[in-house]
Coordinates of C-alpha atoms in Angstrom, one line a residue:
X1 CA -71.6 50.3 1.8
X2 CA -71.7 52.0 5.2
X3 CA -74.5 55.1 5.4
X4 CA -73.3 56.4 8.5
X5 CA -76.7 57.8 9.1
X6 CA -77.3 59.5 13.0
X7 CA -81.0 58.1 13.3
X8 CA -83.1 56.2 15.6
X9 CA -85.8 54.0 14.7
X10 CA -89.6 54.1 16.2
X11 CA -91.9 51.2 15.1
X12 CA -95.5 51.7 15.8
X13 CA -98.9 50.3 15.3
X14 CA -101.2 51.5 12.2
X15 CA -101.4 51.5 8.8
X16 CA -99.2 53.9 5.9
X17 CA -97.4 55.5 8.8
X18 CA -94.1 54.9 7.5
X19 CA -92.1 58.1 7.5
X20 CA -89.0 60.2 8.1
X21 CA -89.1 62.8 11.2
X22 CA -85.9 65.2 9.9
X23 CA -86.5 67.2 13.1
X24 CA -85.8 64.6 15.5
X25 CA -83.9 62.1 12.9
X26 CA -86.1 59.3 13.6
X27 CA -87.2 56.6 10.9
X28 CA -91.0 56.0 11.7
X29 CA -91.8 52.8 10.3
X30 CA -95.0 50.4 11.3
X31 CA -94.7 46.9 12.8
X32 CA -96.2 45.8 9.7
X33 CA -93.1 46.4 7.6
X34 CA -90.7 45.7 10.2
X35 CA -92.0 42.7 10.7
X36 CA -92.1 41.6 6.8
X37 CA -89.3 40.7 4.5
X38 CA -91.3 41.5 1.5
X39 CA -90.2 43.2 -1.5
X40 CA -92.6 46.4 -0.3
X41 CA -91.3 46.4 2.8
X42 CA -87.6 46.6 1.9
X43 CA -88.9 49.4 -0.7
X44 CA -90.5 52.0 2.2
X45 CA -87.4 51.0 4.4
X46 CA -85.0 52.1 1.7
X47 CA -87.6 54.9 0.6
X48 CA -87.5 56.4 4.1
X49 CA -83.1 55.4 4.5
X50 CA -83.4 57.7 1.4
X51 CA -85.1 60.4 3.3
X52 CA -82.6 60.1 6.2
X53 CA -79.8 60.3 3.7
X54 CA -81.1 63.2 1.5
X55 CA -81.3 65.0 4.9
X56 CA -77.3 64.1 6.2
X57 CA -76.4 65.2 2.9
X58 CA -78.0 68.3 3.0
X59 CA -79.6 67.6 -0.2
X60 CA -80.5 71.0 -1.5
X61 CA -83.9 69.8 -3.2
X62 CA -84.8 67.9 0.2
X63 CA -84.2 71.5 2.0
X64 CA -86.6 73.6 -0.6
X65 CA -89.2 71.4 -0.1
X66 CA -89.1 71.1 3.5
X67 CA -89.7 75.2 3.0
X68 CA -92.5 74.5 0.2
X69 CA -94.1 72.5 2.3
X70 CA -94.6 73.7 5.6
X71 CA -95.6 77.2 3.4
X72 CA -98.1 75.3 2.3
X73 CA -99.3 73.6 5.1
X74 CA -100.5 77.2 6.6
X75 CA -101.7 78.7 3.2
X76 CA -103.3 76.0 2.4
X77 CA -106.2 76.0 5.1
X78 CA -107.7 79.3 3.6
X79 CA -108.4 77.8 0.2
X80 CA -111.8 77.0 0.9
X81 CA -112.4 80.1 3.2
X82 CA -111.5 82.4 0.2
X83 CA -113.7 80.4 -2.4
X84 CA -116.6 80.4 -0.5
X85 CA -116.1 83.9 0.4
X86 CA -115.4 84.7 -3.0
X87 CA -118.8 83.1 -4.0
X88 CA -120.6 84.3 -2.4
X89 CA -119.7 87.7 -2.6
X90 CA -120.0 87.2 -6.2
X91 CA -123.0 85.8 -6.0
X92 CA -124.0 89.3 -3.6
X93 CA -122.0 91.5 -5.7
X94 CA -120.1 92.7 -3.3
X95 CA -117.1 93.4 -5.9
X96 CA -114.0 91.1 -3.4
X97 CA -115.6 88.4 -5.4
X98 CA -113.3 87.6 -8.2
X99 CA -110.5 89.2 -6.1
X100 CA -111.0 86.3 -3.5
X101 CA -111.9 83.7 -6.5
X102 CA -108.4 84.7 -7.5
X103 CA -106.7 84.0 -4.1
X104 CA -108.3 80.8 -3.8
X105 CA -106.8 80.1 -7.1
X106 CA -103.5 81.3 -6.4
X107 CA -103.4 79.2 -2.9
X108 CA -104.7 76.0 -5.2
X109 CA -101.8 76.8 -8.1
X110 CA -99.2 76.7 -5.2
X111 CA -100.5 73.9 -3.7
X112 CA -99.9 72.1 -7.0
X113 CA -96.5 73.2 -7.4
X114 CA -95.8 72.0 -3.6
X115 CA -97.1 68.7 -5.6
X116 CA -94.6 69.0 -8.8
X117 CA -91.6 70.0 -6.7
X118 CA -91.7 67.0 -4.3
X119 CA -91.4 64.8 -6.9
X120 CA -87.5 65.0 -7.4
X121 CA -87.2 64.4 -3.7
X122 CA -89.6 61.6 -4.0
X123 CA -88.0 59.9 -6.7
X124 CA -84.0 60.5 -5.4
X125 CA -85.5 58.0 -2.8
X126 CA -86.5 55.5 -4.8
X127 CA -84.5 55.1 -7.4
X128 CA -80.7 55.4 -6.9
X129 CA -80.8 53.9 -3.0
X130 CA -83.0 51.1 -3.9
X131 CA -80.9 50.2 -7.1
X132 CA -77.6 50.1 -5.7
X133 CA -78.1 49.4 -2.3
X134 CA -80.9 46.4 -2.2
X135 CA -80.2 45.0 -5.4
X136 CA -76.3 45.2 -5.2
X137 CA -76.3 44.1 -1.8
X138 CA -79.2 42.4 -0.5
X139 CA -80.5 40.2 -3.6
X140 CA -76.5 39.5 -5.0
X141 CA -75.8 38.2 -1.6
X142 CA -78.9 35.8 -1.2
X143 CA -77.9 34.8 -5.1
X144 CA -74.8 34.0 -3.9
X145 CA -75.1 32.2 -0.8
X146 CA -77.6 29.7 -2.8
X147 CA -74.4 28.8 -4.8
X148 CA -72.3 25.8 -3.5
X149 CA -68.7 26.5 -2.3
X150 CA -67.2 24.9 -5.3
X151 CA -68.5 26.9 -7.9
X152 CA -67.9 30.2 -6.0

């Protein structure tokens, strides 16, 4: 099965790196997996192939979290700003206290949902792409080739 994918591939040193770049379609992945033919390394290979084809697919899960997320990456900075400043003023009696205890709680709640809604993008990777495509493909055709001619 062909995946017709438009990416490029960038291998570089360091440790849990592996990743997709949708902006610049570009499969991150660390020497340490491309150099290993080790059942984890064929899983983040097809986990990040998954990414890549979620995104030529224009998978509409894929899209809203790329939106969740990079919300969250900028509301997500003032969590700790708010709660301190909420407790404090609490503390003072100042009256923004629960009003900024409530903010912080409200950045924390979407923060967890940013969590819960990634994980039907995450598993679309995993499952599907690394069923059909390694198992069907990669560990059949090892299977195989083990056989002798004459029982083929």
């Amino acid at each position: 099965e062909q995946l017709d994918l438009n990416i490029q591939l960038a291998v570089k040193d360091g440790e849990l790196i592996d990743a997709y770049a949708y902006k610049q379609r570009v499969l991150i992945m660390s020497h340490a997996v491309c150099n290993s033919a080790s059942l984890a390394s064929l899983t983040i290979v097809a986990h990040e192939l998954g990414h890549a084809l979620q995104h030529s697919k224009n998978d509409p899960m894929f899209g809203l979290s790329l939106i969740w997320s990079k919300i969250n990456r900028f509301t997500k900075r003032f969590f700790i700003p708010f709660l301190v400043a909420g407790l404090v003023t609490l503390f003072f009696n100042f009256g923004l206290g629960q009003t900024f205890l409530w903010v912080s709680l409200g950045i924390f709640a979407f923060n967890l949902l940013d969590k819960i809604f990634n994980i039907p993008v995450e598993y679309e990777t995993l499952v599907p792409y690394i069923i059909r495509y390694m198992f069907r493909n990669i560990w059949l055709r090892h299977r195989f080739q083990s056989v002798p001619n004459r029982y083929r």
